Structures are given as C-alpha cells and as structure tokens.
Short mmCIF file of C-alpha atoms and ligand atoms in Angstrom, two decimals:
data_model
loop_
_atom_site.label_atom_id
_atom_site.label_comp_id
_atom_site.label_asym_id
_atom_site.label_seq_id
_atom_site.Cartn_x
_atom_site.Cartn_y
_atom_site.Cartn_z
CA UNK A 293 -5.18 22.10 5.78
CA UNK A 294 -6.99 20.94 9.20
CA UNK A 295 -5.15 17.73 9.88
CA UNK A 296 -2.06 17.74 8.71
CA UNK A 297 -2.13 13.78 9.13
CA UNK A 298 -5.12 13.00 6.48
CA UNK A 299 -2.01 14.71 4.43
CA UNK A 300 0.69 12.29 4.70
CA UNK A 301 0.99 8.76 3.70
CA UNK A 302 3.42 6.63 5.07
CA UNK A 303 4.87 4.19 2.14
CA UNK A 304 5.40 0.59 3.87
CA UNK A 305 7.12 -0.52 1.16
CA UNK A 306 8.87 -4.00 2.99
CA UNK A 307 7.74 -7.55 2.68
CA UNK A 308 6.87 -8.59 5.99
CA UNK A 309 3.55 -7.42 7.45
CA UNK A 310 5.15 -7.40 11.09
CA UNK A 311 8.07 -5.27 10.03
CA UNK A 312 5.05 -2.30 8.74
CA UNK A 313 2.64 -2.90 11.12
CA UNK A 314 5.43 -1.79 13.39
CA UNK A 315 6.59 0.90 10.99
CA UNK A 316 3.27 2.27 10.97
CA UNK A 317 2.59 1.91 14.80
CA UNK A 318 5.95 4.51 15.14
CA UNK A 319 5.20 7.07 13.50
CA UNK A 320 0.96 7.15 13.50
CA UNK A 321 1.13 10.21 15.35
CA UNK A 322 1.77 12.47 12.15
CA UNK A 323 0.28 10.13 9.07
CA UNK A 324 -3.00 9.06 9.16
CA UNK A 325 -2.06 7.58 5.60
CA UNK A 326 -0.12 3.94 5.26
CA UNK A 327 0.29 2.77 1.73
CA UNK A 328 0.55 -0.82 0.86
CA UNK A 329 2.59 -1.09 -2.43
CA UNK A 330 3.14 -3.95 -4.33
CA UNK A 331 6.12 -4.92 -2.07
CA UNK A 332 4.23 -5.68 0.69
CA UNK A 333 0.72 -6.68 -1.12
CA UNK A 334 2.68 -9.40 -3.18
CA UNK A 335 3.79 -10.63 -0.11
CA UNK A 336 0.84 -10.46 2.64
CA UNK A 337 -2.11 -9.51 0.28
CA UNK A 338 -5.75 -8.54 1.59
CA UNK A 339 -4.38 -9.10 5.21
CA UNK A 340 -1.72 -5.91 5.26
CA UNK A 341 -5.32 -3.82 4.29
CA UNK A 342 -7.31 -5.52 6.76
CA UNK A 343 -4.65 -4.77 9.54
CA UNK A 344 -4.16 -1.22 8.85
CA UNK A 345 -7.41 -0.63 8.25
CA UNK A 346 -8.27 -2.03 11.95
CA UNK A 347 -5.45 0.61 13.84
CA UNK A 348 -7.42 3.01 12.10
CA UNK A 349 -5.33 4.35 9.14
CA UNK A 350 -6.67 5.30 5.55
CA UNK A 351 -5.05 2.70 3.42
CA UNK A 352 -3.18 3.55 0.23
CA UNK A 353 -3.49 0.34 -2.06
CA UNK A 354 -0.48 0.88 -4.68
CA UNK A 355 -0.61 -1.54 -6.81
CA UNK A 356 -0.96 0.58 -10.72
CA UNK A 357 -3.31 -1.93 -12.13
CA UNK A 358 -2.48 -1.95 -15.77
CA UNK A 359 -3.80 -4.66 -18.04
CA UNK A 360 -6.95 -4.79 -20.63
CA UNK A 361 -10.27 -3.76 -19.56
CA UNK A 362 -12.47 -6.58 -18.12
CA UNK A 363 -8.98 -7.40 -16.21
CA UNK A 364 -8.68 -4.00 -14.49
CA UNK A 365 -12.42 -4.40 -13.76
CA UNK A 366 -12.61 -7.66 -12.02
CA UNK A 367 -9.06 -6.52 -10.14
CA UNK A 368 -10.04 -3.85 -8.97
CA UNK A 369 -13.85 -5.41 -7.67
CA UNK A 370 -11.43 -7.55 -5.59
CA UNK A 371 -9.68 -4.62 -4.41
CA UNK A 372 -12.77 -2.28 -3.54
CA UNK A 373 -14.01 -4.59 -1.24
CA UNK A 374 -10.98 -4.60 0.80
CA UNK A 375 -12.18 -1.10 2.52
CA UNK A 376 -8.83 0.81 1.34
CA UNK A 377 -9.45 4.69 0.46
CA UNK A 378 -7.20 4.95 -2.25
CA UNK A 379 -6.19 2.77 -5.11
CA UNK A 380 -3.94 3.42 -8.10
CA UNK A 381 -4.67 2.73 -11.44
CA UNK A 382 -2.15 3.37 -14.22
CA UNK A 383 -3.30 6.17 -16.72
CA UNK A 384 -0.86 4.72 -19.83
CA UNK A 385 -3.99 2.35 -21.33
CA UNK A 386 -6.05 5.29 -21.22
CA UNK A 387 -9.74 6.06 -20.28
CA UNK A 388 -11.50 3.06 -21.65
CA UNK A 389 -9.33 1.26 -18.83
CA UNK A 390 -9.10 3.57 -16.55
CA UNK A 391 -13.24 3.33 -16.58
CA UNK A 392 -13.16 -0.22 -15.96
CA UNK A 393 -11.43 0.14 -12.79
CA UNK A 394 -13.05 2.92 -11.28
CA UNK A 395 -16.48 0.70 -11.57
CA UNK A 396 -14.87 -1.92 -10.23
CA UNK A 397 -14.04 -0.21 -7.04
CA UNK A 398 -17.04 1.37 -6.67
CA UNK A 399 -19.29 -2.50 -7.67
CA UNK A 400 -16.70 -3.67 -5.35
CA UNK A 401 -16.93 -1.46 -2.54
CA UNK A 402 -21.04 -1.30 -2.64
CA UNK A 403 -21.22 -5.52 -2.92
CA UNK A 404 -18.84 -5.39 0.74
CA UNK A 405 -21.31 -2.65 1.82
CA UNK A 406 -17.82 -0.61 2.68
CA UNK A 407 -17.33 3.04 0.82
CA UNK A 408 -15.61 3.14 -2.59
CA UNK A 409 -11.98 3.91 -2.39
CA UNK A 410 -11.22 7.26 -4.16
CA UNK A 411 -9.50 6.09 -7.58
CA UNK A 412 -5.94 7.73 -8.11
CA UNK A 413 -4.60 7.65 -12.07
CA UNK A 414 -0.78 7.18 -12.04
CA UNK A 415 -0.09 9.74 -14.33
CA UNK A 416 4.37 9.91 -14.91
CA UNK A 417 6.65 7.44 -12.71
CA UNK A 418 8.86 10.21 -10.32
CA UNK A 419 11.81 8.22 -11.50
CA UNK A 420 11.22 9.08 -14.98
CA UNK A 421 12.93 11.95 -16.18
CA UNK A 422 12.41 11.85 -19.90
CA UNK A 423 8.52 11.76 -20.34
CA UNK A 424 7.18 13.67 -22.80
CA UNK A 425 5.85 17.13 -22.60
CA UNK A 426 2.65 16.21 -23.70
CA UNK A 427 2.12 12.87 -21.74
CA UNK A 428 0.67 14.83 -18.17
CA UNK A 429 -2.23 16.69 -20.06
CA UNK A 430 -3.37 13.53 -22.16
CA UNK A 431 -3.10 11.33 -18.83
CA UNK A 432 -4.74 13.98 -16.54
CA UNK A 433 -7.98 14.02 -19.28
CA UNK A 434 -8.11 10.60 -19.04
CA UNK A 435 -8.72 10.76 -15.45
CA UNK A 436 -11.01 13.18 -15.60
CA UNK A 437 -13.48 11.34 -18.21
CA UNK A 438 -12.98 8.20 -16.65
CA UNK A 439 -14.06 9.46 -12.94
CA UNK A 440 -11.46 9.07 -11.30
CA UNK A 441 -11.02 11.48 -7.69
CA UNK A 442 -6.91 11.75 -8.31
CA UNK A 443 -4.10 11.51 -9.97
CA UNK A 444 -0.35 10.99 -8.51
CA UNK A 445 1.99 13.01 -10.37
CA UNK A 446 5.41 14.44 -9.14
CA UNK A 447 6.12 17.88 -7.81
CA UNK A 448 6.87 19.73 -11.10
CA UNK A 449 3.74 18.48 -12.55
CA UNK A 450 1.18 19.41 -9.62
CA UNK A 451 0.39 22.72 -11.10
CA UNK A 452 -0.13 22.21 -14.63
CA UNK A 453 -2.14 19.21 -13.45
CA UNK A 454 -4.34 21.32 -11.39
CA UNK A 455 -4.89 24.13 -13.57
CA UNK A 456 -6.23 20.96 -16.11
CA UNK A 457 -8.61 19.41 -13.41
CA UNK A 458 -8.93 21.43 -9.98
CA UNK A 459 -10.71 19.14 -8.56
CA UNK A 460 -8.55 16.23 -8.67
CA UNK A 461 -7.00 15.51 -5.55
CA UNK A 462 -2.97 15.67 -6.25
CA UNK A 463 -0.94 12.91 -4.92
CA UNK A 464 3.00 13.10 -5.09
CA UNK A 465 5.23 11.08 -4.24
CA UNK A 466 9.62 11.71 -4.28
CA UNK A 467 9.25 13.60 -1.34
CA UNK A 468 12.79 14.47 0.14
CA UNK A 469 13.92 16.76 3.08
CA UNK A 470 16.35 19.06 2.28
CA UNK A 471 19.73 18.06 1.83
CA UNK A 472 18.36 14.05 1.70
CA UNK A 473 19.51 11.11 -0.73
CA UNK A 474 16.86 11.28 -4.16
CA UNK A 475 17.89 7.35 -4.39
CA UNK A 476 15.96 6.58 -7.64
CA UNK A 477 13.54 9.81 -7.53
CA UNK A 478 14.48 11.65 -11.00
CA UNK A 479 11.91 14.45 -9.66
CA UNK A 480 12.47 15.11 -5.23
CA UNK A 481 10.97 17.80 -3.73
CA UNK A 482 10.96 18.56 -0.07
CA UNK A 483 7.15 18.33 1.90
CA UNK A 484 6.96 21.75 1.77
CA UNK A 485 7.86 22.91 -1.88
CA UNK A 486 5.27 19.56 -2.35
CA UNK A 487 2.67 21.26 -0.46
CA UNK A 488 3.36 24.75 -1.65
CA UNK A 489 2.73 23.37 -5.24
CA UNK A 490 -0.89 22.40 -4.23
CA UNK A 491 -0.20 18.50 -3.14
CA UNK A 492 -3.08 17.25 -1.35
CA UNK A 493 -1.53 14.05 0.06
CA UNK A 494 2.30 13.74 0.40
CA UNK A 495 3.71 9.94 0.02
CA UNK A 496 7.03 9.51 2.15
CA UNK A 497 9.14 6.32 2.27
CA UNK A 498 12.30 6.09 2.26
CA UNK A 499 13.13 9.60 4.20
CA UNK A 500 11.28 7.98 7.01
CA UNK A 501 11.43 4.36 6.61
CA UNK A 502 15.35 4.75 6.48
CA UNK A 503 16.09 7.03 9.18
CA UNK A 504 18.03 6.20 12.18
CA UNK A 505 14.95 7.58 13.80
CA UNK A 506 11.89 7.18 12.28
CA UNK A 507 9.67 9.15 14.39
CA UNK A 508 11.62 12.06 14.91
CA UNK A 509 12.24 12.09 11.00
CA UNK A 510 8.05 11.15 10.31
CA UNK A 511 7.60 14.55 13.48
CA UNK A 512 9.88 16.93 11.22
CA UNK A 513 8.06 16.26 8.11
CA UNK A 514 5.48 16.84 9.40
CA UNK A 515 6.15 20.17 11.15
CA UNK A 516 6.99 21.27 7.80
CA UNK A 517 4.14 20.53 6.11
CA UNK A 518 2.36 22.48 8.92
CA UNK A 519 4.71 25.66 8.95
CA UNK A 520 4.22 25.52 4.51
CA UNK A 521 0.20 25.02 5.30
CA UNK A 522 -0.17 27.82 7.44
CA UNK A 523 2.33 29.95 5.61
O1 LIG B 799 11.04 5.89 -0.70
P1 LIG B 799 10.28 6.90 -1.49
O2 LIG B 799 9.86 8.13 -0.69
O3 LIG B 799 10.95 7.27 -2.78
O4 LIG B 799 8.92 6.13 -1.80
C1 LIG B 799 8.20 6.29 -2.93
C2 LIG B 799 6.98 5.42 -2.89
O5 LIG B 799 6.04 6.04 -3.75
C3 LIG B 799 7.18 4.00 -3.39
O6 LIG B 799 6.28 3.18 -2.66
C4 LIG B 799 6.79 4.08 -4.85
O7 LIG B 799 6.21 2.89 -5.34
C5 LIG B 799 5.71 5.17 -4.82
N1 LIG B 799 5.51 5.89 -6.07
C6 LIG B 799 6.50 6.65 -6.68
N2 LIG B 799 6.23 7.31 -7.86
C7 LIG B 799 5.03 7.24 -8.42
C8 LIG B 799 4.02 6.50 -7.79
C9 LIG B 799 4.30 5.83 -6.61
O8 LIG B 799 7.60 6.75 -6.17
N3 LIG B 799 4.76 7.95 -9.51
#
C-alpha cells in the first residue's frame, strides 16, 4: 500500500458544508478520501464536490442511485461532471441499471472534459444483518458485466467478493477501532482486520467524526492501517 491516505475516506456525513469543510481540513493529513453522502449532498449539492475537490481530496459521491434506467443515466451524467472519483450506484436493480449509470459517468465526465469517476456497486447495506447468502455473488456479477471499477461491501464479504472479481476495487465501510460503539453497523470491523481482508479503501465516520479528538483518532487509524499494510 504506498499511501496509506489514497486508502482512507473520511465520511462527512453532516449537513452544513462549513461544519465538513472543517472536518476535512483536521484530519487531511491521513485521508486523502472525503465522502459526500446524501446528508450533506441533499443539503449543499454540487458545491460540497466542488470544495473538496479544490483542497485537493478525491471525492467520494455517496449517494446509491437506485431508480429505472434512463433515470440512473441522466443522474449520474449530472454527477460525472462534477469531477468526484467515486460514485455509488446501488447493485439491487441489477446490471441493466447498473449499465446505465456507469455510461452516464463516463458521457458525463468526457462532456466536462474531467476523468470519469470510478463507479462503486453498493452491494449489502453494513447495517443489514439478514441478507441472503446468495445476494453478494449475484450483486458482485452484476458489477462486473455492467463495468463497474468497485463494489462496497462489508468486512465479512471482502473475500468472497474478491475471489468473484479480483479486480474490483473493495470498498468497506463499518469500520470500528477496537473496543468502539458499532452504533447501527450490524457488520464492524477494525481498519486493520478491514485491510487484512483485502479492503482497498476504508470509509470511517463516526469513529472519527465523533471523537473528542478527531485528529488524534483520524492519526491512530491510520497508523493501523500502516502497521496491518506492512505486516
Ligand atoms: O459512521 P460510520 O463509520 O458508520 O459511517 C458509515 C458511512 O458509510 C455512512 O456515510 C454510510 O452512509 C456509509 N455506508 C455504510 N454502509 C454501506 C455503504 C455506505 O455504512 N454499505
């Protein structure tokens, strides 16, 4: 792993663009990532991308479009031309959809002139701890025929998910130090179980954004991450 910060995504999940721009200003030493999820997008839009984008992070856009084809489509052209690097798409509707959206971003991207944003399939919610067996494999081939570069899938699934498609990049979120509060994560795993599991990108929120001390929190994640990457 040669920069440990292309690895970990801060989660601005608030609803006030000053409050994350400052959030992200603390602890940009150790993630290069900042997502914008629906939280803060439903509340400041195109302008929390724009912002981020200009301190020089990679910006996450969360936002699991999910609707019927020409919708995801013409969403997501919107959203490719925003410059992030990674949207989310939501695998449930399958690869028809999941198709539209990934040519949106990249018709998007190319009509902006900026580079298409890698397309991540939202494969199981971490707070959902009844899925069934089969759902990972049938979401992780849609991805794959559709074109898209990722998936996000918890922890426990990172494996099976990579053995499927190795060259998806893996996503997870429900990342918890040791010891932390899950809140409503049915499936936590601490950075460096996450990383250990093949995770490619790490999303933290709450065990930052909730600290007393959010840099020295955001600096021991991610000295973990470094001790599991070199280990
Ligand atoms: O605070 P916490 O670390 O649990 O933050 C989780 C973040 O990751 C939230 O922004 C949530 O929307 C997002 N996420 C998730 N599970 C998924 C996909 C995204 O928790 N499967």
């Amino acid at each position: 792993m040669p920069e440990v910060r292309d690895h970990l995504a801060i989660a601005l999940d608030t609803d006030d663009l000053v409050e994350a721009l400052r959030l992200a200003k603390a602890v940009q030493p150790w993630f290069g990532v900042a997502k914008v999820g629906l939280e803060l997008f439903c509340a400041e839009g195109p302008d929390a991308v724009t912002a981020l984008n200009e301190m020089g992070f990679k910006v996450f856009l969360d936002v699991k479009l999910h609707d019927i084809p020409t919708t995801v489509n013409r969403a997501a052209r919107v959203l490719g031309a925003l410059g992030p690097a990674y949207v989310t798409l939501h695998a449930q509707p399958g690869p028809v959809t999941l198709r539209a959206g990934v040519d949106g971003l990249a018709e998007g991207a190319a009509a902006a002139g900026v580079d298409p944003p890698v397309a991540l399939a939202v494969t199981v919610l971490t707070s959902d701890p009844d899925a069934p067996a089969h759902i990972l494999g049938q979401r992780v081939a849609a991805a794959v025929a559709a074109g898209c570069g990722g998936i996000v899938c918890a922890t426990a699934d990172v494996r099976e998910a990579k053995q499927l498609a190795p060259r998806l990049l893996a996503v997870v979120p429900g990342i918890r130090p040791a010891g932390s509060d899950p809140n409503d994560q049915a499936r936590p795993a601490t950075p460096g179980a996450a990383l250990t599991a093949g995770a490619d990108l790490l999303v933290v929120g709450r065990a930052v954004t909730r600290a007393d001390d959010q840099a020295a929190a955001a600096e021991a994640i991610a000295g973990e991450v470094s001790v599991a990457a070199r280990g």
